[in-house]
Each structure stands twice: as C-alpha cells, then as structure tokens.
mmCIF file of C-alpha atoms in Angstrom:
data_model
loop_
_atom_site.group_PDB
_atom_site.id
_atom_site.type_symbol
_atom_site.label_atom_id
_atom_site.label_comp_id
_atom_site.label_asym_id
_atom_site.label_seq_id
_atom_site.Cartn_x
_atom_site.Cartn_y
_atom_site.Cartn_z
ATOM 1 C CA MET A 1 94.925 132.955 93.541
ATOM 2 C CA THR A 2 96.739 129.625 93.327
ATOM 3 C CA ALA A 3 94.951 126.789 95.057
ATOM 4 C CA THR A 4 96.444 124.594 97.742
ATOM 5 C CA LYS A 5 96.862 121.068 96.393
ATOM 6 C CA ILE A 6 95.045 118.578 98.617
ATOM 7 C CA ASP A 7 97.454 115.646 98.799
ATOM 8 C CA GLY A 8 95.212 112.591 99.006
ATOM 9 C CA LYS A 9 98.148 110.209 98.885
ATOM 10 C CA ALA A 10 99.759 111.734 101.978
ATOM 11 C CA TYR A 11 96.426 111.950 103.804
ATOM 12 C CA ALA A 12 95.664 108.297 103.024
ATOM 13 C CA GLU A 13 99.059 107.248 104.384
ATOM 14 C CA GLY A 14 98.334 109.058 107.629
ATOM 15 C CA LEU A 15 94.858 107.557 107.801
ATOM 16 C CA ARG A 16 96.237 104.038 107.338
ATOM 17 C CA THR A 17 98.727 104.687 110.149
ATOM 18 C CA ARG A 18 95.886 105.693 112.481
ATOM 19 C CA ILE A 19 93.902 102.630 111.403
ATOM 20 C CA ALA A 20 96.905 100.382 112.089
ATOM 21 C CA ASN A 21 97.153 101.847 115.599
ATOM 22 C CA ALA A 22 93.450 101.171 116.143
ATOM 23 C CA VAL A 23 93.807 97.590 114.869
ATOM 24 C CA ARG A 24 96.706 97.098 117.274
ATOM 25 C CA ASP A 25 94.445 98.300 120.073
ATOM 26 C CA LEU A 26 91.749 95.816 119.056
ATOM 27 C CA SER A 27 94.206 92.937 118.722
ATOM 28 C CA GLY A 28 95.152 93.518 122.338
ATOM 29 C CA ARG A 29 91.538 92.711 123.126
ATOM 30 C CA GLY A 30 91.574 89.562 121.007
ATOM 31 C CA VAL A 31 89.942 91.058 117.901
ATOM 32 C CA MET A 32 91.535 90.935 114.455
ATOM 33 C CA PRO A 33 89.362 92.459 111.717
ATOM 34 C CA GLY A 34 89.109 90.475 108.473
ATOM 35 C CA LEU A 35 88.342 91.708 104.964
ATOM 36 C CA ALA A 36 87.233 89.397 102.143
ATOM 37 C CA VAL A 37 87.616 90.634 98.576
ATOM 38 C CA VAL A 38 85.990 88.804 95.668
ATOM 39 C CA ILE A 39 86.943 89.354 92.037
ATOM 40 C CA VAL A 40 85.266 87.648 89.090
ATOM 41 C CA GLY A 41 87.168 87.575 85.803
ATOM 42 C CA GLU A 42 90.570 88.741 84.663
ATOM 43 C CA ASP A 43 90.231 92.493 84.146
ATOM 44 C CA PRO A 44 93.828 93.788 84.652
ATOM 45 C CA ALA A 45 92.762 97.061 86.320
ATOM 46 C CA SER A 46 90.489 95.232 88.763
ATOM 47 C CA GLN A 47 93.169 92.652 89.537
ATOM 48 C CA LEU A 48 95.727 95.372 90.316
ATOM 49 C CA TYR A 49 93.207 97.196 92.492
ATOM 50 C CA VAL A 50 92.369 94.031 94.416
ATOM 51 C CA LYS A 51 96.082 93.257 94.870
ATOM 52 C CA ASN A 52 96.619 96.730 96.356
ATOM 53 C CA LYS A 53 93.639 96.261 98.669
ATOM 54 C CA ALA A 54 94.998 92.950 99.930
ATOM 55 C CA ARG A 55 98.477 94.388 100.499
ATOM 56 C CA GLN A 56 97.204 97.408 102.416
ATOM 57 C CA THR A 57 94.835 95.235 104.461
ATOM 58 C CA VAL A 58 97.756 93.143 105.718
ATOM 59 C CA GLU A 59 99.932 96.213 106.275
ATOM 60 C CA VAL A 60 97.461 97.674 108.814
ATOM 61 C CA GLY A 61 97.323 94.336 110.669
ATOM 62 C CA MET A 62 94.044 92.965 109.351
ATOM 63 C CA ARG A 63 93.410 89.549 107.846
ATOM 64 C CA SER A 64 92.902 89.450 104.090
ATOM 65 C CA PHE A 65 90.798 86.806 102.351
ATOM 66 C CA GLU A 66 91.015 86.861 98.560
ATOM 67 C CA HIS A 67 88.661 84.974 96.273
ATOM 68 C CA VAL A 68 89.554 85.031 92.561
ATOM 69 C CA LEU A 69 86.839 83.454 90.415
ATOM 70 C CA PRO A 70 86.837 82.758 86.661
ATOM 71 C CA ALA A 71 84.854 84.994 84.307
ATOM 72 C CA SER A 72 82.538 82.035 83.631
ATOM 73 C CA THR A 73 81.310 81.998 87.249
ATOM 74 C CA SER A 74 77.527 81.862 87.427
ATOM 75 C CA GLU A 75 75.368 84.194 89.468
ATOM 76 C CA ALA A 76 74.316 81.289 91.695
ATOM 77 C CA GLU A 77 77.947 80.367 92.380
ATOM 78 C CA LEU A 78 78.842 83.933 93.356
ATOM 79 C CA LEU A 79 75.775 84.248 95.575
ATOM 80 C CA GLY A 80 76.771 80.978 97.218
ATOM 81 C CA LEU A 81 80.224 82.360 98.039
ATOM 82 C CA VAL A 82 78.683 85.546 99.426
ATOM 83 C CA ALA A 83 76.456 83.433 101.682
ATOM 84 C CA GLN A 84 79.529 81.560 102.969
ATOM 85 C CA LEU A 85 81.331 84.826 103.717
ATOM 86 C CA ASN A 86 78.243 86.218 105.454
ATOM 87 C CA ALA A 87 78.331 83.217 107.790
ATOM 88 C CA ASP A 88 82.117 83.251 108.378
ATOM 89 C CA PRO A 89 82.877 84.775 111.818
ATOM 90 C CA ALA A 90 86.448 85.610 110.726
ATOM 91 C CA VAL A 91 85.136 87.939 108.004
ATOM 92 C CA ASP A 92 84.050 91.417 109.097
ATOM 93 C CA GLY A 93 83.933 93.043 105.683
ATOM 94 C CA ILE A 94 82.950 91.776 102.227
ATOM 95 C CA LEU A 95 83.775 93.561 99.002
ATOM 96 C CA VAL A 96 82.778 92.204 95.595
ATOM 97 C CA GLN A 97 84.812 94.001 92.949
ATOM 98 C CA LEU A 98 82.756 95.692 90.236
ATOM 99 C CA PRO A 99 82.100 95.448 87.343
ATOM 100 C CA LEU A 100 80.878 91.875 87.175
ATOM 101 C CA PRO A 101 80.461 89.698 84.052
ATOM 102 C CA LYS A 102 77.216 90.224 82.154
ATOM 103 C CA GLN A 103 75.667 86.960 83.351
ATOM 104 C CA ILE A 104 75.658 88.264 86.950
ATOM 105 C CA ASN A 105 73.200 90.839 88.273
ATOM 106 C CA ALA A 106 75.411 93.175 90.306
ATOM 107 C CA GLN A 107 72.508 94.650 92.300
ATOM 108 C CA LYS A 108 71.381 91.178 93.365
ATOM 109 C CA VAL A 109 74.901 90.451 94.615
ATOM 110 C CA ILE A 110 75.109 93.760 96.494
ATOM 111 C CA GLU A 111 71.789 93.057 98.195
ATOM 112 C CA ALA A 112 72.945 89.539 99.155
ATOM 113 C CA ILE A 113 75.836 90.876 101.253
ATOM 114 C CA ASP A 114 75.110 91.112 104.971
ATOM 115 C CA PRO A 115 74.625 94.888 105.568
ATOM 116 C CA ALA A 116 76.788 94.558 108.689
ATOM 117 C CA LYS A 117 79.658 93.393 106.449
ATOM 118 C CA ASP A 118 78.948 95.720 103.524
ATOM 119 C CA VAL A 119 82.153 97.745 103.768
ATOM 120 C CA ASP A 120 81.527 99.242 100.302
ATOM 121 C CA GLY A 121 78.399 100.893 101.731
ATOM 122 C CA PHE A 122 76.309 99.957 98.673
ATOM 123 C CA HIS A 123 73.582 97.853 100.313
ATOM 124 C CA PRO A 124 70.152 99.566 100.293
ATOM 125 C CA ILE A 125 69.999 99.282 104.090
ATOM 126 C CA ASN A 126 73.250 101.195 104.506
ATOM 127 C CA ALA A 127 72.183 103.720 101.860
ATOM 128 C CA GLY A 128 68.938 104.156 103.788
ATOM 129 C CA LYS A 129 70.780 104.639 107.056
ATOM 130 C CA LEU A 130 72.872 107.377 105.470
ATOM 131 C CA MET A 131 69.727 109.042 104.109
ATOM 132 C CA THR A 132 68.031 109.027 107.516
ATOM 133 C CA GLY A 133 71.088 109.972 109.558
ATOM 134 C CA VAL A 134 71.437 106.595 111.280
ATOM 135 C CA PRO A 135 75.009 105.347 111.869
ATOM 136 C CA GLY A 136 76.062 102.749 109.301
ATOM 137 C CA LEU A 137 78.717 101.856 106.782
ATOM 138 C CA VAL A 138 79.258 104.645 104.246
ATOM 139 C CA SER A 139 80.413 104.350 100.633
ATOM 140 C CA CYS A 140 84.210 104.643 100.636
ATOM 141 C CA THR A 141 84.872 107.215 97.908
ATOM 142 C CA PRO A 142 82.376 109.828 99.204
ATOM 143 C CA LEU A 143 83.672 109.290 102.740
ATOM 144 C CA GLY A 144 87.214 109.884 101.479
ATOM 145 C CA CYS A 145 86.063 113.061 99.733
ATOM 146 C CA LEU A 146 84.505 114.361 102.940
ATOM 147 C CA LEU A 147 87.688 113.695 104.909
ATOM 148 C CA LEU A 148 89.724 115.600 102.312
ATOM 149 C CA ILE A 149 87.296 118.529 102.447
ATOM 150 C CA GLN A 150 87.540 118.566 106.249
ATOM 151 C CA SER A 151 91.328 118.508 106.028
ATOM 152 C CA VAL A 152 90.988 121.996 104.553
ATOM 153 C CA ARG A 153 88.010 123.223 106.579
ATOM 154 C CA ARG A 154 86.520 121.351 109.540
ATOM 155 C CA ASP A 155 83.298 123.330 109.974
ATOM 156 C CA LEU A 156 81.221 123.106 106.799
ATOM 157 C CA ALA A 157 77.915 124.328 108.265
ATOM 158 C CA GLY A 158 76.093 126.809 106.062
ATOM 159 C CA LEU A 159 78.308 126.372 102.995
ATOM 160 C CA ASN A 160 76.826 125.869 99.541
ATOM 161 C CA ALA A 161 77.884 122.541 98.059
ATOM 162 C CA VAL A 162 77.350 121.327 94.502
ATOM 163 C CA VAL A 163 77.813 117.670 93.593
ATOM 164 C CA VAL A 164 78.055 117.122 89.841
ATOM 165 C CA GLY A 165 76.924 113.540 89.270
ATOM 166 C CA ARG A 166 74.081 111.498 90.750
ATOM 167 C CA SER A 167 75.416 107.928 90.848
ATOM 168 C CA ASN A 168 74.577 105.584 93.702
ATOM 169 C CA ILE A 169 78.303 105.038 94.274
ATOM 170 C CA VAL A 170 79.457 108.658 94.612
ATOM 171 C CA GLY A 171 76.989 111.430 93.825
ATOM 172 C CA LYS A 172 74.015 110.504 95.988
ATOM 173 C CA PRO A 173 75.950 109.413 99.122
ATOM 174 C CA MET A 174 78.243 112.449 98.756
ATOM 175 C CA ALA A 175 75.212 114.721 98.866
ATOM 176 C CA GLN A 176 73.906 112.991 101.994
ATOM 177 C CA LEU A 177 77.262 113.294 103.768
ATOM 178 C CA LEU A 178 77.369 117.025 103.026
ATOM 179 C CA ILE A 179 73.779 117.478 104.195
ATOM 180 C CA ALA A 180 74.797 115.786 107.465
ATOM 181 C CA GLN A 181 77.486 118.473 107.787
ATOM 182 C CA SER A 182 74.737 121.142 107.486
ATOM 183 C CA CYS A 183 75.685 122.216 103.980
ATOM 184 C CA THR A 184 73.082 123.454 101.511
ATOM 185 C CA VAL A 185 73.451 120.871 98.749
ATOM 186 C CA THR A 186 72.607 120.871 95.044
ATOM 187 C CA VAL A 187 72.976 117.663 93.035
ATOM 188 C CA ALA A 188 73.639 118.602 89.409
ATOM 189 C CA HIS A 189 73.628 116.293 86.391
ATOM 190 C CA SER A 190 73.317 116.104 82.610
ATOM 191 C CA LYS A 191 69.836 117.657 82.638
ATOM 192 C CA THR A 192 70.766 120.586 84.899
ATOM 193 C CA ARG A 193 70.067 123.959 83.328
ATOM 194 C CA ASP A 194 73.056 126.329 83.227
ATOM 195 C CA LEU A 195 75.429 123.847 84.842
ATOM 196 C CA PRO A 196 78.370 126.309 84.814
ATOM 197 C CA GLY A 197 76.237 128.867 86.644
ATOM 198 C CA VAL A 198 75.144 126.316 89.248
ATOM 199 C CA CYS A 199 78.763 125.297 89.845
ATOM 200 C CA ARG A 200 79.825 128.935 90.293
ATOM 201 C CA GLU A 201 77.576 129.143 93.383
ATOM 202 C CA ALA A 202 79.472 126.364 95.157
ATOM 203 C CA ASP A 203 81.726 126.888 98.155
ATOM 204 C CA ILE A 204 82.388 123.134 97.836
ATOM 205 C CA LEU A 205 82.373 121.631 94.337
ATOM 206 C CA VAL A 206 82.550 117.854 93.905
ATOM 207 C CA ALA A 207 82.890 116.592 90.330
ATOM 208 C CA ALA A 208 81.959 112.938 89.750
ATOM 209 C CA VAL A 209 80.668 112.610 86.198
ATOM 210 C CA GLY A 210 83.324 110.606 84.335
ATOM 211 C CA ARG A 211 83.866 113.208 81.609
ATOM 212 C CA PRO A 212 87.465 114.372 81.089
ATOM 213 C CA GLU A 213 88.082 117.951 82.240
ATOM 214 C CA MET A 214 84.433 118.910 81.841
ATOM 215 C CA VAL A 215 84.515 121.392 84.728
ATOM 216 C CA ARG A 216 86.429 124.423 83.521
ATOM 217 C CA GLY A 217 88.097 127.150 85.543
ATOM 218 C CA GLY A 218 85.292 129.544 84.699
ATOM 219 C CA TRP A 219 82.830 127.224 86.453
ATOM 220 C CA VAL A 220 84.606 127.585 89.809
ATOM 221 C CA LYS A 221 83.695 130.162 92.441
ATOM 222 C CA PRO A 222 86.759 132.086 93.646
ATOM 223 C CA GLY A 223 87.969 130.488 96.868
ATOM 224 C CA ALA A 224 85.968 127.270 96.461
ATOM 225 C CA ILE A 225 87.152 123.839 97.608
ATOM 226 C CA VAL A 226 87.199 121.562 94.545
ATOM 227 C CA ILE A 227 87.145 117.764 94.839
ATOM 228 C CA ASP A 228 87.756 115.861 91.590
ATOM 229 C CA VAL A 229 86.543 112.251 91.701
ATOM 230 C CA GLY A 230 87.041 111.584 87.999
ATOM 231 C CA ILE A 231 89.585 109.118 86.628
ATOM 232 C CA ASN A 232 89.655 109.324 82.836
ATOM 233 C CA ARG A 233 92.265 107.966 80.455
ATOM 234 C CA VAL A 234 92.817 110.209 77.432
ATOM 235 C CA PRO A 235 95.313 110.272 74.534
ATOM 236 C CA ASN A 236 98.699 111.832 75.284
ATOM 237 C CA PRO A 237 100.419 112.432 71.926
ATOM 238 C CA ALA A 238 103.247 114.364 73.595
ATOM 239 C CA ALA A 239 104.388 111.133 75.234
ATOM 240 C CA GLY A 240 104.377 109.188 71.981
ATOM 241 C CA GLU A 241 102.015 107.496 69.590
ATOM 242 C CA GLY A 242 99.330 105.491 71.339
ATOM 243 C CA LYS A 243 100.274 106.799 74.771
ATOM 244 C CA THR A 244 97.661 107.920 77.277
ATOM 245 C CA LYS A 245 97.433 109.873 80.509
ATOM 246 C CA VAL A 246 94.977 110.059 83.397
ATOM 247 C CA VAL A 247 92.972 113.248 83.959
ATOM 248 C CA GLY A 248 90.070 114.132 86.194
ATOM 249 C CA ASP A 249 86.649 115.637 85.574
ATOM 250 C CA VAL A 250 88.082 119.090 86.333
ATOM 251 C CA ALA A 251 90.469 121.110 84.162
ATOM 252 C CA TYR A 252 93.025 121.216 86.958
ATOM 253 C CA ALA A 253 95.341 123.968 85.714
ATOM 254 C CA GLU A 254 92.409 126.333 85.114
ATOM 255 C CA ALA A 255 90.546 125.545 88.329
ATOM 256 C CA ALA A 256 93.695 125.812 90.456
ATOM 257 C CA GLN A 257 93.928 129.492 89.508
ATOM 258 C CA VAL A 258 90.513 130.159 91.030
ATOM 259 C CA ALA A 259 89.907 127.661 93.850
ATOM 260 C CA SER A 260 91.349 127.875 97.370
ATOM 261 C CA ALA A 261 92.062 124.129 97.477
ATOM 262 C CA ILE A 262 91.798 121.336 94.927
ATOM 263 C CA THR A 263 92.526 117.619 94.602
ATOM 264 C CA PRO A 264 94.828 116.516 91.778
ATOM 265 C CA VAL A 265 94.303 113.495 89.520
ATOM 266 C CA PRO A 266 96.020 111.180 90.148
ATOM 267 C CA GLY A 267 96.986 111.497 93.816
ATOM 268 C CA GLY A 268 93.812 113.059 95.168
ATOM 269 C CA VAL A 269 90.628 111.124 95.898
ATOM 270 C CA GLY A 270 91.895 107.777 94.528
ATOM 271 C CA PRO A 271 94.212 106.787 97.407
ATOM 272 C CA MET A 272 91.471 107.595 99.921
ATOM 273 C CA THR A 273 89.088 104.918 98.672
ATOM 274 C CA ILE A 274 91.129 101.944 99.920
ATOM 275 C CA ALA A 275 92.022 103.761 103.153
ATOM 276 C CA CYS A 276 88.324 104.335 103.847
ATOM 277 C CA LEU A 277 87.587 100.705 102.983
ATOM 278 C CA LEU A 278 89.977 99.712 105.775
ATOM 279 C CA ARG A 279 88.351 102.222 108.105
ATOM 280 C CA ASN A 280 84.942 100.699 107.311
ATOM 281 C CA THR A 281 86.287 97.197 107.996
ATOM 282 C CA LEU A 282 87.517 98.387 111.385
ATOM 283 C CA GLU A 283 84.114 99.913 112.128
ATOM 284 C CA ALA A 284 82.294 96.770 110.985
ATOM 285 C CA ALA A 285 84.454 94.626 113.267
ATOM 286 C CA CYS A 286 83.515 96.799 116.227
ATOM 287 C CA LEU A 287 79.820 97.067 115.398
ATOM 288 C CA ARG A 288 79.467 93.305 114.920
ATOM 289 C CA ARG A 289 80.938 92.708 118.384
ATOM 290 C CA SER A 290 79.143 95.630 120.055
ATOM 291 C CA ILE A 291 82.416 97.159 121.173
ATOM 292 C CA PRO A 292 83.345 100.850 120.896
ATOM 293 C CA MET A 293 85.605 102.037 118.118
ATOM 294 C CA PRO A 294 89.145 102.852 119.296
ATOM 295 C CA GLN A 295 89.575 106.556 120.009
ATOM 296 C CA VAL A 296 91.081 107.666 116.704
ATOM 297 C CA ASP A 297 90.498 111.011 114.960
ATOM 298 C CA PHE A 298 89.984 109.778 111.396
ATOM 299 C CA ALA A 299 89.519 113.349 110.158
ATOM 300 C CA ALA A 300 92.892 114.512 111.506
#
C-alpha cells in the first residue's frame, strides 16, 4: 500500500478562497472582519510567520492590524495593548504571537484576551466550550487537522483515534474535536506504556510531540489516516556542512507504505493553521454581531 498524500497547501488555498467569498458576502452587508496580530521581540521565524499572516489576511479581504513591540516590552505594557484591542470595535480577532520574552507570563496574556476575539482558541473559556460541546473558537492547528482528516473521510463515527501529545495547543483540543466526531479517542504521551502498540490500534493517528520521526512505519495500522503536526529542523549533511532540513514527528517514507493517507512535512498541517485563523476571524466577526455565518462548506 502507498498512502495518498494529503496536500495541506492545496487545501488551505481552497479554504482561503471560500473564506474570501464569505468575506465578500459580509462586506456587502457592511461588515469587514479585522485581525490584530501582536509580536514581541525580533525572533526571525515569528516575524516571518506574522508577515505571512498579515499578507493572507489582506488577500481574503480582511483588515490587518500589526503591532510589533520590542523585546524589552513589559508585561503591563502588553496587557495594556491587549485591553485596547479588546475595546476596539474594528478588531474581531486578536492573536499574540508565542513565545513571549521571559519577563511576560504568556498564560496571563492569553487570559486577558476577550474570549470573543480569541481567534487562537487558547483562552480557558474557549477551551471549556470545546470540552463541553458548546460552540466557540477552536484552536487553529487542531481544527486544520480535523479538516484534513475529513477531506479523506467525512464520517469519522466509531473510528479509533490516537493523539500522540497532550499539549494545550494541539493534543488536548485535537482529542476533543475527534470526540465530537464520535471517535473513540486515546491521548498518548511520554508515559504511555507500549506506545507503538497503542498507535497500531489507531484508524486515525495524529502525531504532535515535537520529536523528529519518532513514529515509525511499524507503529501505523494498515490503512490508517496519519496526520503529522511536527515541525522539526534536523541536520542535513547531504546538502552540505551545517545545512538542515525540516521533518515531521512521523517517519514519512516508512508510514506512507502502510497508511491509506498521510500529511507530508512541510506542506501538510502547516499551511492550514493560518487558513483556520482566518476562518476563526470570520466566525468571530459574525458571533460578535449576532449575524449568521455565510453559507460556506469549510470542510469541502
């Protein structure tokens, strides 16, 4: 068996097109969603990511508000900016880029964001809504993973799903999204006994542990759908001294011989995160105004 490659880049492009159509529909009713992105410090990877977010926000017809703060910014100063954005009627979504400098408590900042504008889906209120099955804003990367899974198979009811990783950003919300789809879900982690055996029971296997190619082909159930969330930079001597390459948490070449469908790294889950951020901003704009979402099939 050779797995079908799940093209996250192509799916994200289609999703952004559908979002742009929905934004056009809203603009006809006098609504233009706005996304504010805050970055503290000069981390090159974060700056590039924020630049891409801003570009894609404008491309789908939304307003982009960028706030670039020096690394010396105090916690009080950042919380003050968050309070201003909470009160700004032009801003529907707020995203504070992580990680933050050590003098700032990231959890305190997350909790300061208005849950109605928390398009990252990290606020405890939104996490609680997901846990209890109440509509709310959902963490972008897990939402993107679910959409990619449903691009292969719409009806997930009754399937066994294993999520390797228990972070608040990916693992835990991913498990809740799969439970909502009536999957039987196991959350595995570093203390799980016989992790390879647990993974081999999965019809859906989501790897989000941050360990390069930890999940081997022998861990994959024949015919499983494999979603690789990992982004790990490792040495690449073949390309020259000091060169690196990006790999996932799954040994792709091995797993692709066993799975029915699998996401590559790069080009799999990564492009979906920003697309789902834009989708969340659209949803936040509608929820804040008590208007229905435009009729768009985001899982198409």
